[in-house]
mmCIF file of C-alpha atoms in Angstrom:
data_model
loop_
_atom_site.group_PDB
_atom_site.id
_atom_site.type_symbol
_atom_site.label_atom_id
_atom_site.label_comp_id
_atom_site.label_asym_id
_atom_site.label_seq_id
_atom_site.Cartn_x
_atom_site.Cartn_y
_atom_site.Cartn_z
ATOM 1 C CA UNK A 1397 55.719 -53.960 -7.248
ATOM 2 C CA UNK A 1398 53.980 -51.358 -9.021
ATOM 3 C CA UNK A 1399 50.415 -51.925 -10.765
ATOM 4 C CA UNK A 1400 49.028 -49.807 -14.014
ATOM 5 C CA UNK A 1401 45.627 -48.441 -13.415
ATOM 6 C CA UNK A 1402 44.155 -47.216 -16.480
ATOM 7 C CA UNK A 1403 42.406 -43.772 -16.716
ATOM 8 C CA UNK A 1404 38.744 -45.289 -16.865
ATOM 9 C CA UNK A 1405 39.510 -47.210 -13.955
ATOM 10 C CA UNK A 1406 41.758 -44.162 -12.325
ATOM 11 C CA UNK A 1407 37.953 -41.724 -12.346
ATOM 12 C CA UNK A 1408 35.986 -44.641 -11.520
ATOM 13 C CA UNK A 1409 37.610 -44.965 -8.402
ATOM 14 C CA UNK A 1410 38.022 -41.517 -7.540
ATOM 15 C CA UNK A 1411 34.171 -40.822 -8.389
ATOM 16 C CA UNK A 1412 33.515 -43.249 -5.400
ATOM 17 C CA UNK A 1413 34.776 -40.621 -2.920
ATOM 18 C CA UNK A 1414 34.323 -37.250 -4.886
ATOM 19 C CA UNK A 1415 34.074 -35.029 -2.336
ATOM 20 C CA UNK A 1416 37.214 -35.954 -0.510
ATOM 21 C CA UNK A 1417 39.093 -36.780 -3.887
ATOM 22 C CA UNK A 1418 38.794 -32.512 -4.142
ATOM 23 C CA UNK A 1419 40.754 -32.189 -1.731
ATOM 24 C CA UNK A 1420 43.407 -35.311 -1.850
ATOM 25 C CA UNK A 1421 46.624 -34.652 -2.982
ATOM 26 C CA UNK A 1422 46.919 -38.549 -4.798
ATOM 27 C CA UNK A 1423 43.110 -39.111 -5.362
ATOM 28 C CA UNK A 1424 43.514 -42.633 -6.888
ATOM 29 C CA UNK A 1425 45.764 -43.782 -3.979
ATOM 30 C CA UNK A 1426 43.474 -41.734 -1.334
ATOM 31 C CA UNK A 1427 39.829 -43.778 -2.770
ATOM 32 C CA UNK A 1428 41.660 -46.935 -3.067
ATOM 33 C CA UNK A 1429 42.765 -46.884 0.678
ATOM 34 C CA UNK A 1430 38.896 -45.555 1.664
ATOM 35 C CA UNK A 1431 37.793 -48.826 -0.296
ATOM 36 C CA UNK A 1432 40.131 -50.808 1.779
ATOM 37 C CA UNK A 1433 39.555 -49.344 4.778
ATOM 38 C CA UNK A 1434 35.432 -49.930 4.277
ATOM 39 C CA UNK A 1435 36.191 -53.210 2.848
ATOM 40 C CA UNK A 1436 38.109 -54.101 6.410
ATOM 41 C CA UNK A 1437 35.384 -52.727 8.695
ATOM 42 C CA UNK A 1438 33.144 -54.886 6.794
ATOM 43 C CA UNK A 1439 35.317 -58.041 7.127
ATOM 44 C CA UNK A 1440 35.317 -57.252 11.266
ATOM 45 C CA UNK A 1441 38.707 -55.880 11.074
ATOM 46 C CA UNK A 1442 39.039 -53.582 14.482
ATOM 47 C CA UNK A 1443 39.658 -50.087 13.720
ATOM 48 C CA UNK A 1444 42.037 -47.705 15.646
ATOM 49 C CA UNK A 1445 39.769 -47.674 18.494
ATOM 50 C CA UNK A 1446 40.130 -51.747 18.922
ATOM 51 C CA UNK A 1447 36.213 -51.854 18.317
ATOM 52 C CA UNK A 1448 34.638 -53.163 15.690
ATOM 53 C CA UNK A 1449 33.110 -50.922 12.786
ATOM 54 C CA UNK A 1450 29.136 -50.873 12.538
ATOM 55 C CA UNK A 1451 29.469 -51.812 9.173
ATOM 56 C CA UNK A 1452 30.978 -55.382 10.283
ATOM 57 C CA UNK A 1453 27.373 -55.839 12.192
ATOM 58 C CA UNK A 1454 25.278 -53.783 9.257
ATOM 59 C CA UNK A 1455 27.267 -55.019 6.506
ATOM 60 C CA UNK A 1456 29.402 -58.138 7.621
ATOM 61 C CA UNK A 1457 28.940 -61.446 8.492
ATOM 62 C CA UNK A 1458 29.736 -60.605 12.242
ATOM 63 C CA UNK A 1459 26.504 -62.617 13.671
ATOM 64 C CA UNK A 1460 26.711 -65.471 11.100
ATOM 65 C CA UNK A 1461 28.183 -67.751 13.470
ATOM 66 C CA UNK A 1462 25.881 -66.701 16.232
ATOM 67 C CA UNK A 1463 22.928 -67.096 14.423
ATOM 68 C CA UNK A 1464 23.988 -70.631 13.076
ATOM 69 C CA UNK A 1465 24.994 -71.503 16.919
ATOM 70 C CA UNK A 1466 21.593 -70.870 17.732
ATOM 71 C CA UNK A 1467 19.785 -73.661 17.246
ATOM 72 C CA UNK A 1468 16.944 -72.387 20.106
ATOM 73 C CA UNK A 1469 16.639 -69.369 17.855
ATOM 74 C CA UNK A 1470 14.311 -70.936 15.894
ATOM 75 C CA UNK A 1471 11.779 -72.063 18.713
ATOM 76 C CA UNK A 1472 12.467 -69.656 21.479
ATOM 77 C CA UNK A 1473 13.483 -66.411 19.762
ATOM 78 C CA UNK A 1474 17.561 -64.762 18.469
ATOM 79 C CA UNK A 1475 18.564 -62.847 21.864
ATOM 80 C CA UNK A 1476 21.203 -60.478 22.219
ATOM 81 C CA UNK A 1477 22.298 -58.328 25.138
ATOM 82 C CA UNK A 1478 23.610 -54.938 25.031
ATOM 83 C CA UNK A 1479 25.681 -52.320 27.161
ATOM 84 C CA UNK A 1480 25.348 -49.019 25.213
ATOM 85 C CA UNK A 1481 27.910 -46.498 26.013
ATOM 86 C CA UNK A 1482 28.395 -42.559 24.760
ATOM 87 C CA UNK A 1483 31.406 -40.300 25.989
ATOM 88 C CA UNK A 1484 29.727 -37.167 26.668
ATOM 89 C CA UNK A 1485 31.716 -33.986 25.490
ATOM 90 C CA UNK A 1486 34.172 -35.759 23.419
ATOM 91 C CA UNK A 1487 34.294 -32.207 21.475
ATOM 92 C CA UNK A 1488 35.791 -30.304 24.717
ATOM 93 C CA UNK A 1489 38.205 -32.990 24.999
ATOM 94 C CA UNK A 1490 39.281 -32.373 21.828
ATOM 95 C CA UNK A 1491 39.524 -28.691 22.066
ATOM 96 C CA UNK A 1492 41.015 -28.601 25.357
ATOM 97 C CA UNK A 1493 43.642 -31.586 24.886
ATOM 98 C CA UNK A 1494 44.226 -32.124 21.732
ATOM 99 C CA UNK A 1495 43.141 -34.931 19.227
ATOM 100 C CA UNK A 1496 45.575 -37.161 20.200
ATOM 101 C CA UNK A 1497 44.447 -37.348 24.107
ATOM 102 C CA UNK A 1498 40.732 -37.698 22.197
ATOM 103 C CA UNK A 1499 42.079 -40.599 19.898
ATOM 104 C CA UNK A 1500 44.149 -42.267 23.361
ATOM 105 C CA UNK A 1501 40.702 -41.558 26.035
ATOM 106 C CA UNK A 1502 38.354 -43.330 22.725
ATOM 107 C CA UNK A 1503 40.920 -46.403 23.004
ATOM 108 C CA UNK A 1504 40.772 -46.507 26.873
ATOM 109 C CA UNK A 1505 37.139 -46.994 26.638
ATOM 110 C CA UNK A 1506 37.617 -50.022 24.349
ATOM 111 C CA UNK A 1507 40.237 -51.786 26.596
ATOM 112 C CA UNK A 1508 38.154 -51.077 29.427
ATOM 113 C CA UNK A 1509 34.718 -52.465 27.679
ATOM 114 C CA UNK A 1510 36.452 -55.597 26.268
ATOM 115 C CA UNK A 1511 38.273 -56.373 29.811
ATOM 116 C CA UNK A 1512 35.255 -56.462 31.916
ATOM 117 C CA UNK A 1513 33.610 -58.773 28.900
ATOM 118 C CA UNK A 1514 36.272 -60.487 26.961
ATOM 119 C CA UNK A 1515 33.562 -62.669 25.196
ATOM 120 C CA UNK A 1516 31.485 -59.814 24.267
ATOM 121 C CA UNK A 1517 32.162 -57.831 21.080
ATOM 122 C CA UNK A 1518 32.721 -54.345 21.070
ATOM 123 C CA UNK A 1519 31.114 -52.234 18.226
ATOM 124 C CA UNK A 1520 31.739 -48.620 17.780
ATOM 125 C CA UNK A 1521 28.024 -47.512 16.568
ATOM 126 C CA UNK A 1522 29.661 -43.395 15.460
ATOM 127 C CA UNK A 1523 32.294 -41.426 16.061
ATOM 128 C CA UNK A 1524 31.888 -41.412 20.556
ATOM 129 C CA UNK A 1525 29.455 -44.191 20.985
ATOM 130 C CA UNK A 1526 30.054 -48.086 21.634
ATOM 131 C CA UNK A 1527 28.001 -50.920 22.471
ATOM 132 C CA UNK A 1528 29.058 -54.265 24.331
ATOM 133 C CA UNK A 1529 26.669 -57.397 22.149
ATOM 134 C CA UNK A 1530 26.161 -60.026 25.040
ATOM 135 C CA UNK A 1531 26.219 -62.638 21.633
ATOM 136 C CA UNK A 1532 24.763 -66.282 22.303
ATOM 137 C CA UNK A 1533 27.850 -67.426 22.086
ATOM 138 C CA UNK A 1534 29.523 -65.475 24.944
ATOM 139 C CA UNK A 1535 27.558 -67.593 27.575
ATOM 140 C CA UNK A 1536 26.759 -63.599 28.744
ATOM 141 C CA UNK A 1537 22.914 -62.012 29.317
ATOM 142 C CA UNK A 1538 22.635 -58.301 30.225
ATOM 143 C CA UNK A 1539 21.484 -56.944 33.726
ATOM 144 C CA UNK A 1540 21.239 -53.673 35.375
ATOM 145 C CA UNK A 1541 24.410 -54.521 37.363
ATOM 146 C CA UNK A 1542 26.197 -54.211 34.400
ATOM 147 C CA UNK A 1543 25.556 -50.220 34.192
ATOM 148 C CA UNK A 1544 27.700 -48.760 37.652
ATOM 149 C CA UNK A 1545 29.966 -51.817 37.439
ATOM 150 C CA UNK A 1546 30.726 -50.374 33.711
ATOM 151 C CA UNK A 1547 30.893 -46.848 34.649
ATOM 152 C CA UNK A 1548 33.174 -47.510 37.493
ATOM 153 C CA UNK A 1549 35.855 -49.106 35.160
ATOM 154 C CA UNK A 1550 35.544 -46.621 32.547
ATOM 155 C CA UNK A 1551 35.862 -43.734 35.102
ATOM 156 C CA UNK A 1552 39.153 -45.230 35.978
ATOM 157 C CA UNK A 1553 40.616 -46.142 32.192
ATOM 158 C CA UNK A 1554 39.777 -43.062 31.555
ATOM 159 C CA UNK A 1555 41.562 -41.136 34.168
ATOM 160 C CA UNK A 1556 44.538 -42.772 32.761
ATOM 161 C CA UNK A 1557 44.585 -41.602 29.082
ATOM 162 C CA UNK A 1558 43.961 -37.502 30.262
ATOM 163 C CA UNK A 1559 46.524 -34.944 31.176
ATOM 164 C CA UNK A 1560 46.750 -34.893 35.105
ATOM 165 C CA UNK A 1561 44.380 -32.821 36.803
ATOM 166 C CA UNK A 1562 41.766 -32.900 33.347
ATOM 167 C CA UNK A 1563 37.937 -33.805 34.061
ATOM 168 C CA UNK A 1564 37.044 -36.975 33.612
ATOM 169 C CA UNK A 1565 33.662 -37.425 31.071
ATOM 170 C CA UNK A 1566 30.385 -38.368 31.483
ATOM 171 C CA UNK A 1567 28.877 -41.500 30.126
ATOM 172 C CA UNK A 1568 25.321 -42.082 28.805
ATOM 173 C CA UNK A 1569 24.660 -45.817 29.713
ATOM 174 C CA UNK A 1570 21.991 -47.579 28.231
ATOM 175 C CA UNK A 1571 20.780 -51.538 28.408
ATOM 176 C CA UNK A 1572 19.020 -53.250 26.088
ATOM 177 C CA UNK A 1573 17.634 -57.037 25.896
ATOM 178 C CA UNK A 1574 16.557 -57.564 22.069
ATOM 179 C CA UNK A 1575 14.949 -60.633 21.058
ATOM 180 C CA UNK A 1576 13.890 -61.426 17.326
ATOM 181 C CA UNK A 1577 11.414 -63.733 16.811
ATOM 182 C CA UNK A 1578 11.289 -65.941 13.846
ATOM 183 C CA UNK A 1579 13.921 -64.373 12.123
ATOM 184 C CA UNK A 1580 14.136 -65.115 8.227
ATOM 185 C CA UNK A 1581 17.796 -65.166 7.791
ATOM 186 C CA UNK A 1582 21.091 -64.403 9.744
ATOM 187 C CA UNK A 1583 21.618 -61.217 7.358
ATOM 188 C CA UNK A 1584 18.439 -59.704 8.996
ATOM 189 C CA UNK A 1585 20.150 -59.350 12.367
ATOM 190 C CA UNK A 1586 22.875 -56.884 11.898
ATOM 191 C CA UNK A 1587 20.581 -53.879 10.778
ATOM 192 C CA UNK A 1588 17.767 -54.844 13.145
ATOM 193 C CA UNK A 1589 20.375 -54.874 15.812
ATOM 194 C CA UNK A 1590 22.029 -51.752 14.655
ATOM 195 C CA UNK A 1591 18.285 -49.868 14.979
ATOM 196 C CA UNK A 1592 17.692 -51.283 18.171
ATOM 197 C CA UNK A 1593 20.753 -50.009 19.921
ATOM 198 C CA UNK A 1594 20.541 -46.410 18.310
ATOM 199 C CA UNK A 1595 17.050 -46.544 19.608
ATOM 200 C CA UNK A 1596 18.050 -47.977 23.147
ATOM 201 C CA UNK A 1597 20.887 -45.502 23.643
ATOM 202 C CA UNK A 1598 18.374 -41.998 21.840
ATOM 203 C CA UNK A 1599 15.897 -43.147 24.540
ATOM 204 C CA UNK A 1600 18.334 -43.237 27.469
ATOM 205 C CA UNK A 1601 20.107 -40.414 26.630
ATOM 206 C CA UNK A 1602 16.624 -37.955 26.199
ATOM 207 C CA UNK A 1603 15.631 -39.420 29.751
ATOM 208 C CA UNK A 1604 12.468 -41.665 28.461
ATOM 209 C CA UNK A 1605 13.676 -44.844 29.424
ATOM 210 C CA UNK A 1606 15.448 -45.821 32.420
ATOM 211 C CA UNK A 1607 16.645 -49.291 33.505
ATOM 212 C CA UNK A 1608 16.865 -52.254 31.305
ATOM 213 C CA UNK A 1609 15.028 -51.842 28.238
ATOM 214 C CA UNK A 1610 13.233 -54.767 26.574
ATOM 215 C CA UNK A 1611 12.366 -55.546 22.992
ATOM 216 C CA UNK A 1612 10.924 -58.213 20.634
ATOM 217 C CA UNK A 1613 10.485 -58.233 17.098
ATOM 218 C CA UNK A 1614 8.184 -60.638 15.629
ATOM 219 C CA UNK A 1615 9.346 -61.298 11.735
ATOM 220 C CA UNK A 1616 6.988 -64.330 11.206
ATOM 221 C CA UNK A 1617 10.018 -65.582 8.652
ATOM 222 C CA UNK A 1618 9.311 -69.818 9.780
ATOM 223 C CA UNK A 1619 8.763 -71.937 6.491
ATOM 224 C CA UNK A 1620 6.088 -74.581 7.936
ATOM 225 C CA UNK A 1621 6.289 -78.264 7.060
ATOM 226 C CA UNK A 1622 3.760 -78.876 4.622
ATOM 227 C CA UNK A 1623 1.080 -80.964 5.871
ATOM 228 C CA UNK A 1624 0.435 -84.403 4.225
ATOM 229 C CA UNK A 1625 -2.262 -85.227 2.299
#
């Protein structure tokens, strides 16, 4: 059924999005879907890809439940695992096949990331890149095994989505172990995370790290017992 929106709330909406409202031919419509759209990735809603938006990890409550399943987080340190994966030359695939072989060889990575870890979640970090979180709760920890088995599987899924005969991409692979000491709350995590993995995969991907990388961060957030008198 149809809704009145009132002019005030009509240019409030639209001067959200200005930019693309220019060039939108219903601009109320168009920044009420972008609102909707943002307000899904947030809520952990997959996107066309079948990963999960960085804002559901930056913005969301996607490691509420792992942080509150963590009862060793508090003594021992919050550890997540991470596979980090970029498709190198998405933008030839896109000239050369089309957007819609891009869109289908984006969704083959997915399906092949989440088959090989089911448990894992699969966040897409921008527009080519992905990363698999090893969360508490998957049971899963990273190791350098993880990197050729990955690439094989991708290779293959991959193969799949192209015209016959195309070149298959390169990935950049990247591994990171992140462990955050004393953290002061679970909302902490997602940007910390978020960092961590850009900075794992930039790293990789410029050739100064190699292997499995390792980080701690120390946010001294513990509240101690105050001592009796």
């Amino acid at each position: 059924m149809p809704y009145a929106i009132d002019d005030a709330l009509a240019t409030a909406l639209v001067t959200l999005h200005p930019h693309a409202a220019r060039h939108a031919a219903d601009p109320v419509r168009d920044a009420l879907q972008r609102l909707l759209d943002e307000e899904h990735a947030r809520r952990g809603v997959p996107d066309a890809t079948g990963a999960l938006s960085f804002r559901a990890l930056t913005q969301g409550t996607l490691l509420k439940e792992e942080f509150d399943l963590s009862t060793h987080a508090h003594h021992a340190g919050w550890t997540v695992g991470a596979l980090i994966v970029d498709v190198k030359g998405m933008i030839h695939v896109n000239v050369q096949h089309g957007f819609a072989v891009g869109d289908a060889l984006l969704k083959s990575v997915v399906s092949a990331l989440r088959a090989q870890w089911p448990d894992a979640r699969v966040v897409r970090l921008q527009g080519d890149n992905f990363a698999v979180l090893l969360v508490p709760s998957s049971g899963l920890s990273v190791s350098e095994e993880m990197r050729e088995s990955a690439r094989a599987r991708l290779a293959h899924e991959v193969r799949a989505a192209l015209p016959e005969g195309a070149d298959v991409p390169g990935f950049t692979l990247a591994l990171l172990e992140l462990t955050i000491e004393e953290p002061t709350h679970w909302q902490v995590l997602g940007p910390l995370v978020w960092g961590e993995l850009m900075r794992a995969y930039t790293l990789q991907e410029r050739g100064l790290a190699g292997g499995l990388q390792h980080r701690r961060l120390r946010l001294g957030g513990f509240i101690p017992e105050k001592a009796d008198p």
